[in-house]
Amino acid sequence: MEKITLGPMPYMSVMPTLLVGAKVNGKPNYMTAAWATVACMAPPMVCVAINHVRHTAKGIDENKTFSLNVPAAKDVVAADYCGIVSGEKEDKSKVYTSFYGKTQTAPMAKECPVNIECKLFKSIDCGSHLLYIGEIVEIHANTSCVTDGKPDLTKIDPIVYAQSTYFGVGPQLEKAFSAGKKYAKK
């Protein structure tokens, strides 16, 4: 297949749609973000890239805590709203019902099936964005979305982001770390 060059850009085929929760000036605030991933297994850490000027960044810097909340596909409109409206201009504290866990300063959205409560491990200035690395303090999950003690993707029904569009998750294709064994047998 012929390839063409597209130039350098921050492209990943798909990314999770998350709500970053932070307490800013004493109020819970949620910002939609897709630039997030696992950073470390032991200790468990995640990271999220946030533009320097974002209202949410102020709350993370202020409290040294944040949350990553996984909204379900049915909440795509509210999740998108939190990404297009700044908490500096509008109070988004009522979009979701906030609750607090062990940190007491990282608001989490009760409506989201899974909430990842973090304390700030480190922030790295990457240019236009700060990369916030958070050590996971606790995972909160709706009991209806847990199978065998782990969050169940099919029950969570998360939102996936790609090229300025939201998608749902399709059917399972194969089992990781075992599908490749079939390749050797071809």
PDB file of N, CA, C and O in Angstrom, residues 28-105:
ATOM      1  N   PRO A  28     -16.406  22.414  42.623  1.00  0.00           N
ATOM      2  CA  PRO A  28     -16.067  21.335  41.692  1.00  0.00           C
ATOM      3  C   PRO A  28     -16.199  21.810  40.250  1.00  0.00           C
ATOM      4  O   PRO A  28     -17.108  22.573  39.920  1.00  0.00           O
ATOM      5  N   ASN A  29     -15.280  21.376  39.407  1.00  0.00           N
ATOM      6  CA  ASN A  29     -15.285  21.728  37.999  1.00  0.00           C
ATOM      7  C   ASN A  29     -14.920  20.475  37.200  1.00  0.00           C
ATOM      8  O   ASN A  29     -14.080  19.681  37.615  1.00  0.00           O
ATOM      9  N   TYR A  30     -15.576  20.324  36.058  1.00  0.00           N
ATOM     10  CA  TYR A  30     -15.302  19.183  35.178  1.00  0.00           C
ATOM     11  C   TYR A  30     -14.963  19.687  33.786  1.00  0.00           C
ATOM     12  O   TYR A  30     -15.640  20.549  33.245  1.00  0.00           O
ATOM     13  N   MET A  31     -13.898  19.147  33.231  1.00  0.00           N
ATOM     14  CA  MET A  31     -13.438  19.508  31.897  1.00  0.00           C
ATOM     15  C   MET A  31     -13.293  18.239  31.076  1.00  0.00           C
ATOM     16  O   MET A  31     -12.706  17.259  31.529  1.00  0.00           O
ATOM     17  N   THR A  32     -13.824  18.241  29.871  1.00  0.00           N
ATOM     18  CA  THR A  32     -13.695  17.086  28.993  1.00  0.00           C
ATOM     19  C   THR A  32     -12.290  17.046  28.411  1.00  0.00           C
ATOM     20  O   THR A  32     -11.760  18.069  27.984  1.00  0.00           O
ATOM     21  N   ALA A  33     -11.702  15.856  28.407  1.00  0.00           N
ATOM     22  CA  ALA A  33     -10.362  15.673  27.850  1.00  0.00           C
ATOM     23  C   ALA A  33     -10.261  14.293  27.219  1.00  0.00           C
ATOM     24  O   ALA A  33     -10.916  13.348  27.667  1.00  0.00           O
ATOM     25  N   ALA A  34      -9.458  14.209  26.178  1.00  0.00           N
ATOM     26  CA  ALA A  34      -9.226  12.914  25.540  1.00  0.00           C
ATOM     27  C   ALA A  34      -7.740  12.541  25.539  1.00  0.00           C
ATOM     28  O   ALA A  34      -7.398  11.418  25.243  1.00  0.00           O
ATOM     29  N   TRP A  35      -6.897  13.475  25.881  1.00  0.00           N
ATOM     30  CA  TRP A  35      -5.466  13.206  25.869  1.00  0.00           C
ATOM     31  C   TRP A  35      -5.039  12.620  27.209  1.00  0.00           C
ATOM     32  O   TRP A  35      -4.422  13.283  28.026  1.00  0.00           O
ATOM     33  N   ALA A  36      -5.384  11.351  27.427  1.00  0.00           N
ATOM     34  CA  ALA A  36      -5.093  10.694  28.704  1.00  0.00           C
ATOM     35  C   ALA A  36      -4.761   9.223  28.469  1.00  0.00           C
ATOM     36  O   ALA A  36      -5.246   8.615  27.508  1.00  0.00           O
ATOM     37  N   THR A  37      -3.963   8.668  29.384  1.00  0.00           N
ATOM     38  CA  THR A  37      -3.607   7.256  29.286  1.00  0.00           C
ATOM     39  C   THR A  37      -3.029   6.752  30.602  1.00  0.00           C
ATOM     40  O   THR A  37      -2.795   7.524  31.529  1.00  0.00           O
ATOM     41  N   VAL A  38      -2.759   5.463  30.664  1.00  0.00           N
ATOM     42  CA  VAL A  38      -2.068   4.867  31.802  1.00  0.00           C
ATOM     43  C   VAL A  38      -0.609   5.308  31.726  1.00  0.00           C
ATOM     44  O   VAL A  38      -0.008   5.334  30.646  1.00  0.00           O
ATOM     45  N   ALA A  39      -0.025   5.655  32.871  1.00  0.00           N
ATOM     46  CA  ALA A  39       1.371   6.090  32.911  1.00  0.00           C
ATOM     47  C   ALA A  39       2.278   5.061  33.570  1.00  0.00           C
ATOM     48  O   ALA A  39       3.464   4.984  33.252  1.00  0.00           O
ATOM     49  N   CYS A  40       1.739   4.261  34.508  1.00  0.00           N
ATOM     50  CA  CYS A  40       2.569   3.320  35.258  1.00  0.00           C
ATOM     51  C   CYS A  40       1.672   2.272  35.916  1.00  0.00           C
ATOM     52  O   CYS A  40       0.549   2.573  36.298  1.00  0.00           O
ATOM     53  N   MET A  41       2.187   1.070  36.066  1.00  0.00           N
ATOM     54  CA  MET A  41       1.429  -0.004  36.712  1.00  0.00           C
ATOM     55  C   MET A  41       1.697  -0.069  38.223  1.00  0.00           C
ATOM     56  O   MET A  41       0.798  -0.341  38.989  1.00  0.00           O
ATOM     57  N   ALA A  42       2.974   0.109  38.613  1.00  0.00           N
ATOM     58  CA  ALA A  42       3.305  -0.005  40.031  1.00  0.00           C
ATOM     59  C   ALA A  42       4.278   1.109  40.414  1.00  0.00           C
ATOM     60  O   ALA A  42       5.427   1.066  39.978  1.00  0.00           O
ATOM     61  N   PRO A  43       3.819   2.118  41.146  1.00  0.00           N
ATOM     62  CA  PRO A  43       2.456   2.312  41.622  1.00  0.00           C
ATOM     63  C   PRO A  43       1.537   2.695  40.464  1.00  0.00           C
ATOM     64  O   PRO A  43       2.005   3.252  39.454  1.00  0.00           O
ATOM     65  N   PRO A  44       0.245   2.419  40.586  1.00  0.00           N
ATOM     66  CA  PRO A  44      -0.670   2.716  39.489  1.00  0.00           C
ATOM     67  C   PRO A  44      -0.797   4.225  39.268  1.00  0.00           C
ATOM     68  O   PRO A  44      -1.084   4.978  40.194  1.00  0.00           O
ATOM     69  N   MET A  45      -0.549   4.653  38.015  1.00  0.00           N
ATOM     70  CA  MET A  45      -0.611   6.073  37.670  1.00  0.00           C
ATOM     71  C   MET A  45      -1.269   6.253  36.310  1.00  0.00           C
ATOM     72  O   MET A  45      -1.188   5.373  35.448  1.00  0.00           O
ATOM     73  N   VAL A  46      -1.895   7.397  36.147  1.00  0.00           N
ATOM     74  CA  VAL A  46      -2.478   7.823  34.874  1.00  0.00           C
ATOM     75  C   VAL A  46      -1.949   9.217  34.563  1.00  0.00           C
ATOM     76  O   VAL A  46      -1.403   9.884  35.442  1.00  0.00           O
ATOM     77  N   CYS A  47      -2.124   9.655  33.335  1.00  0.00           N
ATOM     78  CA  CYS A  47      -1.730  11.013  32.998  1.00  0.00           C
ATOM     79  C   CYS A  47      -2.739  11.623  32.045  1.00  0.00           C
ATOM     80  O   CYS A  47      -3.442  10.917  31.327  1.00  0.00           O
ATOM     81  N   VAL A  48      -2.798  12.941  32.082  1.00  0.00           N
ATOM     82  CA  VAL A  48      -3.694  13.695  31.209  1.00  0.00           C
ATOM     83  C   VAL A  48      -2.994  14.993  30.822  1.00  0.00           C
ATOM     84  O   VAL A  48      -2.332  15.613  31.645  1.00  0.00           O
ATOM     85  N   ALA A  49      -3.121  15.364  29.550  1.00  0.00           N
ATOM     86  CA  ALA A  49      -2.529  16.606  29.053  1.00  0.00           C
ATOM     87  C   ALA A  49      -3.600  17.695  29.041  1.00  0.00           C
ATOM     88  O   ALA A  49      -4.680  17.504  28.482  1.00  0.00           O
ATOM     89  N   ILE A  50      -3.297  18.824  29.679  1.00  0.00           N
ATOM     90  CA  ILE A  50      -4.237  19.938  29.781  1.00  0.00           C
ATOM     91  C   ILE A  50      -3.518  21.229  29.405  1.00  0.00           C
ATOM     92  O   ILE A  50      -2.420  21.501  29.892  1.00  0.00           O
ATOM     93  N   ASN A  51      -4.154  22.024  28.568  1.00  0.00           N
ATOM     94  CA  ASN A  51      -3.594  23.301  28.151  1.00  0.00           C
ATOM     95  C   ASN A  51      -3.383  24.189  29.374  1.00  0.00           C
ATOM     96  O   ASN A  51      -4.202  24.207  30.291  1.00  0.00           O
ATOM     97  N   HIS A  52      -2.287  24.928  29.370  1.00  0.00           N
ATOM     98  CA  HIS A  52      -1.921  25.814  30.489  1.00  0.00           C
ATOM     99  C   HIS A  52      -3.044  26.751  30.919  1.00  0.00           C
ATOM    100  O   HIS A  52      -3.188  27.048  32.089  1.00  0.00           O
ATOM    101  N   VAL A  53      -3.813  27.249  29.965  1.00  0.00           N
ATOM    102  CA  VAL A  53      -4.807  28.283  30.268  1.00  0.00           C
ATOM    103  C   VAL A  53      -6.133  27.733  30.796  1.00  0.00           C
ATOM    104  O   VAL A  53      -7.011  28.496  31.176  1.00  0.00           O
ATOM    105  N   ARG A  54      -6.285  26.441  30.852  1.00  0.00           N
ATOM    106  CA  ARG A  54      -7.556  25.855  31.287  1.00  0.00           C
ATOM    107  C   ARG A  54      -7.809  26.102  32.768  1.00  0.00           C
ATOM    108  O   ARG A  54      -6.915  26.009  33.609  1.00  0.00           O
ATOM    109  N   HIS A  55      -9.053  26.394  33.067  1.00  0.00           N
ATOM    110  CA  HIS A  55      -9.516  26.644  34.430  1.00  0.00           C
ATOM    111  C   HIS A  55      -9.218  25.432  35.332  1.00  0.00           C
ATOM    112  O   HIS A  55      -8.808  25.587  36.483  1.00  0.00           O
ATOM    113  N   THR A  56      -9.400  24.247  34.799  1.00  0.00           N
ATOM    114  CA  THR A  56      -9.169  23.007  35.553  1.00  0.00           C
ATOM    115  C   THR A  56      -7.717  22.883  36.005  1.00  0.00           C
ATOM    116  O   THR A  56      -7.452  22.389  37.100  1.00  0.00           O
ATOM    117  N   ALA A  57      -6.785  23.334  35.186  1.00  0.00           N
ATOM    118  CA  ALA A  57      -5.362  23.262  35.542  1.00  0.00           C
ATOM    119  C   ALA A  57      -5.085  24.029  36.831  1.00  0.00           C
ATOM    120  O   ALA A  57      -4.285  23.592  37.668  1.00  0.00           O
ATOM    121  N   LYS A  58      -5.775  25.147  37.013  1.00  0.00           N
ATOM    122  CA  LYS A  58      -5.604  25.938  38.244  1.00  0.00           C
ATOM    123  C   LYS A  58      -5.988  25.117  39.469  1.00  0.00           C
ATOM    124  O   LYS A  58      -5.333  25.178  40.505  1.00  0.00           O
ATOM    125  N   GLY A  59      -7.086  24.350  39.368  1.00  0.00           N
ATOM    126  CA  GLY A  59      -7.537  23.535  40.490  1.00  0.00           C
ATOM    127  C   GLY A  59      -6.583  22.394  40.822  1.00  0.00           C
ATOM    128  O   GLY A  59      -6.365  22.078  41.985  1.00  0.00           O
ATOM    129  N   ILE A  60      -6.014  21.791  39.786  1.00  0.00           N
ATOM    130  CA  ILE A  60      -5.046  20.709  40.014  1.00  0.00           C
ATOM    131  C   ILE A  60      -3.808  21.274  40.697  1.00  0.00           C
ATOM    132  O   ILE A  60      -3.309  20.706  41.675  1.00  0.00           O
ATOM    133  N   ASP A  61      -3.336  22.405  40.210  1.00  0.00           N
ATOM    134  CA  ASP A  61      -2.159  23.039  40.812  1.00  0.00           C
ATOM    135  C   ASP A  61      -2.440  23.471  42.255  1.00  0.00           C
ATOM    136  O   ASP A  61      -1.574  23.365  43.126  1.00  0.00           O
ATOM    137  N   GLU A  62      -3.640  23.951  42.506  1.00  0.00           N
ATOM    138  CA  GLU A  62      -4.028  24.439  43.831  1.00  0.00           C
ATOM    139  C   GLU A  62      -4.140  23.319  44.869  1.00  0.00           C
ATOM    140  O   GLU A  62      -3.643  23.437  45.984  1.00  0.00           O
ATOM    141  N   ASN A  63      -4.786  22.214  44.491  1.00  0.00           N
ATOM    142  CA  ASN A  63      -5.080  21.142  45.461  1.00  0.00           C
ATOM    143  C   ASN A  63      -4.169  19.925  45.372  1.00  0.00           C
ATOM    144  O   ASN A  63      -4.186  19.079  46.257  1.00  0.00           O
ATOM    145  N   LYS A  64      -3.428  19.809  44.271  1.00  0.00           N
ATOM    146  CA  LYS A  64      -2.543  18.657  44.038  1.00  0.00           C
ATOM    147  C   LYS A  64      -3.321  17.343  43.963  1.00  0.00           C
ATOM    148  O   LYS A  64      -2.803  16.275  44.285  1.00  0.00           O
ATOM    149  N   THR A  65      -4.586  17.438  43.516  1.00  0.00           N
ATOM    150  CA  THR A  65      -5.428  16.266  43.307  1.00  0.00           C
ATOM    151  C   THR A  65      -6.294  16.506  42.073  1.00  0.00           C
ATOM    152  O   THR A  65      -6.510  17.646  41.664  1.00  0.00           O
ATOM    153  N   PHE A  66      -6.792  15.419  41.485  1.00  0.00           N
ATOM    154  CA  PHE A  66      -7.753  15.496  40.386  1.00  0.00           C
ATOM    155  C   PHE A  66      -8.404  14.135  40.221  1.00  0.00           C
ATOM    156  O   PHE A  66      -7.985  13.151  40.829  1.00  0.00           O
ATOM    157  N   SER A  67      -9.444  14.095  39.414  1.00  0.00           N
ATOM    158  CA  SER A  67     -10.087  12.821  39.103  1.00  0.00           C
ATOM    159  C   SER A  67     -10.241  12.698  37.600  1.00  0.00           C
ATOM    160  O   SER A  67     -10.304  13.692  36.880  1.00  0.00           O
ATOM    161  N   LEU A  68     -10.253  11.463  37.128  1.00  0.00           N
ATOM    162  CA  LEU A  68     -10.606  11.161  35.745  1.00  0.00           C
ATOM    163  C   LEU A  68     -11.896  10.354  35.830  1.00  0.00           C
ATOM    164  O   LEU A  68     -11.937   9.297  36.472  1.00  0.00           O
ATOM    165  N   ASN A  69     -12.941  10.866  35.219  1.00  0.00           N
ATOM    166  CA  ASN A  69     -14.269  10.260  35.287  1.00  0.00           C
ATOM    167  C   ASN A  69     -14.638   9.744  33.909  1.00  0.00           C
ATOM    168  O   ASN A  69     -14.475  10.451  32.912  1.00  0.00           O
ATOM    169  N   VAL A  70     -15.130   8.513  33.835  1.00  0.00           N
ATOM    170  CA  VAL A  70     -15.463   7.875  32.566  1.00  0.00           C
ATOM    171  C   VAL A  70     -16.965   7.999  32.322  1.00  0.00           C
ATOM    172  O   VAL A  70     -17.748   7.271  32.936  1.00  0.00           O
ATOM    173  N   PRO A  71     -17.382   8.920  31.449  1.00  0.00           N
ATOM    174  CA  PRO A  71     -18.813   9.053  31.175  1.00  0.00           C
ATOM    175  C   PRO A  71     -19.308   7.948  30.247  1.00  0.00           C
ATOM    176  O   PRO A  71     -18.553   7.445  29.411  1.00  0.00           O
ATOM    177  N   ALA A  72     -20.561   7.566  30.390  1.00  0.00           N
ATOM    178  CA  ALA A  72     -21.187   6.585  29.513  1.00  0.00           C
ATOM    179  C   ALA A  72     -21.691   7.274  28.253  1.00  0.00           C
ATOM    180  O   ALA A  72     -21.934   8.489  28.241  1.00  0.00           O
ATOM    181  N   ALA A  73     -21.862   6.519  27.192  1.00  0.00           N
ATOM    182  CA  ALA A  73     -22.314   7.053  25.908  1.00  0.00           C
ATOM    183  C   ALA A  73     -23.618   7.833  26.038  1.00  0.00           C
ATOM    184  O   ALA A  73     -23.805   8.837  25.355  1.00  0.00           O
ATOM    185  N   LYS A  74     -24.491   7.427  26.925  1.00  0.00           N
ATOM    186  CA  LYS A  74     -25.780   8.119  27.100  1.00  0.00           C
ATOM    187  C   LYS A  74     -25.595   9.556  27.600  1.00  0.00           C
ATOM    188  O   LYS A  74     -26.497  10.376  27.481  1.00  0.00           O
ATOM    189  N   ASP A  75     -24.425   9.887  28.144  1.00  0.00           N
ATOM    190  CA  ASP A  75     -24.146  11.222  28.666  1.00  0.00           C
ATOM    191  C   ASP A  75     -23.241  12.053  27.767  1.00  0.00           C
ATOM    192  O   ASP A  75     -22.593  13.002  28.218  1.00  0.00           O
ATOM    193  N   VAL A  76     -23.201  11.727  26.492  1.00  0.00           N
ATOM    194  CA  VAL A  76     -22.289  12.408  25.567  1.00  0.00           C
ATOM    195  C   VAL A  76     -22.562  13.909  25.465  1.00  0.00           C
ATOM    196  O   VAL A  76     -21.625  14.697  25.347  1.00  0.00           O
ATOM    197  N   VAL A  77     -23.810  14.335  25.561  1.00  0.00           N
ATOM    198  CA  VAL A  77     -24.130  15.761  25.434  1.00  0.00           C
ATOM    199  C   VAL A  77     -23.576  16.536  26.629  1.00  0.00           C
ATOM    200  O   VAL A  77     -22.919  17.571  26.464  1.00  0.00           O
ATOM    201  N   ALA A  78     -23.810  16.047  27.835  1.00  0.00           N
ATOM    202  CA  ALA A  78     -23.288  16.718  29.037  1.00  0.00           C
ATOM    203  C   ALA A  78     -21.762  16.700  29.044  1.00  0.00           C
ATOM    204  O   ALA A  78     -21.123  17.689  29.414  1.00  0.00           O
ATOM    205  N   ALA A  79     -21.183  15.577  28.624  1.00  0.00           N
ATOM    206  CA  ALA A  79     -19.717  15.479  28.588  1.00  0.00           C
ATOM    207  C   ALA A  79     -19.134  16.489  27.607  1.00  0.00           C
ATOM    208  O   ALA A  79     -18.154  17.176  27.916  1.00  0.00           O
ATOM    209  N   ASP A  80     -19.722  16.621  26.438  1.00  0.00           N
ATOM    210  CA  ASP A  80     -19.229  17.575  25.460  1.00  0.00           C
ATOM    211  C   ASP A  80     -19.397  19.010  25.960  1.00  0.00           C
ATOM    212  O   ASP A  80     -18.517  19.852  25.758  1.00  0.00           O
ATOM    213  N   TYR A  81     -20.519  19.277  26.619  1.00  0.00           N
ATOM    214  CA  TYR A  81     -20.755  20.612  27.189  1.00  0.00           C
ATOM    215  C   TYR A  81     -19.598  21.021  28.102  1.00  0.00           C
ATOM    216  O   TYR A  81     -19.127  22.156  28.048  1.00  0.00           O
ATOM    217  N   CYS A  82     -19.126  20.082  28.912  1.00  0.00           N
ATOM    218  CA  CYS A  82     -18.031  20.390  29.837  1.00  0.00           C
ATOM    219  C   CYS A  82     -16.716  20.667  29.117  1.00  0.00           C
ATOM    220  O   CYS A  82     -15.787  21.209  29.705  1.00  0.00           O
ATOM    221  N   GLY A  83     -16.650  20.322  27.844  1.00  0.00           N
ATOM    222  CA  GLY A  83     -15.454  20.610  27.062  1.00  0.00           C
ATOM    223  C   GLY A  83     -15.537  21.890  26.262  1.00  0.00           C
ATOM    224  O   GLY A  83     -14.517  22.450  25.882  1.00  0.00           O
ATOM    225  N   ILE A  84     -16.748  22.374  26.009  1.00  0.00           N
ATOM    226  CA  ILE A  84     -16.878  23.578  25.183  1.00  0.00           C
ATOM    227  C   ILE A  84     -17.160  24.839  26.003  1.00  0.00           C
ATOM    228  O   ILE A  84     -17.122  25.931  25.461  1.00  0.00           O
ATOM    229  N   VAL A  85     -17.418  24.663  27.297  1.00  0.00           N
ATOM    230  CA  VAL A  85     -17.686  25.799  28.177  1.00  0.00           C
ATOM    231  C   VAL A  85     -16.608  25.848  29.253  1.00  0.00           C
ATOM    232  O   VAL A  85     -16.328  24.844  29.904  1.00  0.00           O
ATOM    233  N   SER A  86     -16.013  27.003  29.456  1.00  0.00           N
ATOM    234  CA  SER A  86     -14.981  27.156  30.479  1.00  0.00           C
ATOM    235  C   SER A  86     -15.611  27.369  31.850  1.00  0.00           C
ATOM    236  O   SER A  86     -16.549  28.151  31.997  1.00  0.00           O
ATOM    237  N   GLY A  87     -15.077  26.704  32.837  1.00  0.00           N
ATOM    238  CA  GLY A  87     -15.512  26.881  34.221  1.00  0.00           C
ATOM    239  C   GLY A  87     -15.182  28.264  34.750  1.00  0.00           C
ATOM    240  O   GLY A  87     -15.716  28.696  35.767  1.00  0.00           O
ATOM    241  N   GLU A  88     -14.321  28.963  34.061  1.00  0.00           N
ATOM    242  CA  GLU A  88     -13.987  30.333  34.454  1.00  0.00           C
ATOM    243  C   GLU A  88     -15.132  31.292  34.091  1.00  0.00           C
ATOM    244  O   GLU A  88     -15.346  32.289  34.765  1.00  0.00           O
ATOM    245  N   LYS A  89     -15.889  30.933  33.056  1.00  0.00           N
ATOM    246  CA  LYS A  89     -16.986  31.788  32.593  1.00  0.00           C
ATOM    247  C   LYS A  89     -18.356  31.303  33.047  1.00  0.00           C
ATOM    248  O   LYS A  89     -19.277  32.093  33.191  1.00  0.00           O
ATOM    249  N   GLU A  90     -18.510  29.988  33.229  1.00  0.00           N
ATOM    250  CA  GLU A  90     -19.783  29.421  33.659  1.00  0.00           C
ATOM    251  C   GLU A  90     -19.545  28.390  34.754  1.00  0.00           C
ATOM    252  O   GLU A  90     -18.588  27.640  34.701  1.00  0.00           O
ATOM    253  N   ASP A  91     -20.447  28.361  35.709  1.00  0.00           N
ATOM    254  CA  ASP A  91     -20.372  27.409  36.814  1.00  0.00           C
ATOM    255  C   ASP A  91     -20.854  26.046  36.322  1.00  0.00           C
ATOM    256  O   ASP A  91     -22.029  25.854  36.033  1.00  0.00           O
ATOM    257  N   LYS A  92     -19.928  25.082  36.207  1.00  0.00           N
ATOM    258  CA  LYS A  92     -20.281  23.740  35.752  1.00  0.00           C
ATOM    259  C   LYS A  92     -20.460  22.766  36.919  1.00  0.00           C
ATOM    260  O   LYS A  92     -20.617  21.571  36.703  1.00  0.00           O
ATOM    261  N   SER A  93     -20.468  23.283  38.137  1.00  0.00           N
ATOM    262  CA  SER A  93     -20.544  22.415  39.318  1.00  0.00           C
ATOM    263  C   SER A  93     -21.865  21.660  39.423  1.00  0.00           C
ATOM    264  O   SER A  93     -21.953  20.669  40.138  1.00  0.00           O
ATOM    265  N   LYS A  94     -22.900  22.102  38.705  1.00  0.00           N
ATOM    266  CA  LYS A  94     -24.208  21.439  38.782  1.00  0.00           C
ATOM    267  C   LYS A  94     -24.463  20.491  37.607  1.00  0.00           C
ATOM    268  O   LYS A  94     -25.501  19.841  37.553  1.00  0.00           O
ATOM    269  N   VAL A  95     -23.539  20.410  36.649  1.00  0.00           N
ATOM    270  CA  VAL A  95     -23.714  19.515  35.508  1.00  0.00           C
ATOM    271  C   VAL A  95     -23.717  18.070  35.999  1.00  0.00           C
ATOM    272  O   VAL A  95     -24.498  17.242  35.536  1.00  0.00           O
ATOM    273  N   TYR A  96     -22.859  17.773  36.955  1.00  0.00           N
ATOM    274  CA  TYR A  96     -22.761  16.438  37.547  1.00  0.00           C
ATOM    275  C   TYR A  96     -22.907  16.546  39.054  1.00  0.00           C
ATOM    276  O   TYR A  96     -22.592  17.577  39.644  1.00  0.00           O
ATOM    277  N   THR A  97     -23.350  15.469  39.663  1.00  0.00           N
ATOM    278  CA  THR A  97     -23.449  15.401  41.114  1.00  0.00           C
ATOM    279  C   THR A  97     -22.075  15.003  41.639  1.00  0.00           C
ATOM    280  O   THR A  97     -21.589  13.904  41.346  1.00  0.00           O
ATOM    281  N   SER A  98     -21.443  15.874  42.387  1.00  0.00           N
ATOM    282  CA  SER A  98     -20.087  15.611  42.873  1.00  0.00           C
ATOM    283  C   SER A  98     -20.090  14.826  44.175  1.00  0.00           C
ATOM    284  O   SER A  98     -20.959  14.999  45.016  1.00  0.00           O
ATOM    285  N   PHE A  99     -19.099  13.950  44.289  1.00  0.00           N
ATOM    286  CA  PHE A  99     -18.825  13.284  45.558  1.00  0.00           C
ATOM    287  C   PHE A  99     -17.314  13.250  45.732  1.00  0.00           C
ATOM    288  O   PHE A  99     -16.563  13.483  44.787  1.00  0.00           O
ATOM    289  N   TYR A 100     -16.884  13.005  46.962  1.00  0.00           N
ATOM    290  CA  TYR A 100     -15.449  13.014  47.271  1.00  0.00           C
ATOM    291  C   TYR A 100     -15.058  11.705  47.932  1.00  0.00           C
ATOM    292  O   TYR A 100     -15.846  11.088  48.639  1.00  0.00           O
ATOM    293  N   GLY A 101     -13.828  11.301  47.707  1.00  0.00           N
ATOM    294  CA  GLY A 101     -13.302  10.070  48.275  1.00  0.00           C
ATOM    295  C   GLY A 101     -12.189  10.357  49.263  1.00  0.00           C
ATOM    296  O   GLY A 101     -12.276  11.294  50.054  1.00  0.00           O
ATOM    297  N   LYS A 102     -11.132   9.583  49.165  1.00  0.00           N
ATOM    298  CA  LYS A 102     -10.028   9.651  50.120  1.00  0.00           C
ATOM    299  C   LYS A 102      -9.295  10.997  50.117  1.00  0.00           C
ATOM    300  O   LYS A 102      -8.852  11.452  51.159  1.00  0.00           O
ATOM    301  N   THR A 103      -9.138  11.626  48.960  1.00  0.00           N
ATOM    302  CA  THR A 103      -8.381  12.879  48.914  1.00  0.00           C
ATOM    303  C   THR A 103      -9.160  14.047  49.501  1.00  0.00           C
ATOM    304  O   THR A 103      -8.563  15.019  49.933  1.00  0.00           O
ATOM    305  N   GLN A 104     -10.470  13.974  49.469  1.00  0.00           N
ATOM    306  CA  GLN A 104     -11.374  15.030  49.939  1.00  0.00           C
ATOM    307  C   GLN A 104     -11.323  16.314  49.111  1.00  0.00           C
ATOM    308  O   GLN A 104     -12.034  17.260  49.405  1.00  0.00           O
ATOM    309  N   THR A 105     -10.461  16.357  48.078  1.00  0.00           N
ATOM    310  CA  THR A 105     -10.371  17.574  47.254  1.00  0.00           C
ATOM    311  C   THR A 105     -10.501  17.298  45.760  1.00  0.00           C
ATOM    312  O   THR A 105     -10.465  18.240  44.970  1.00  0.00           O
TER     313      THR A 105
END
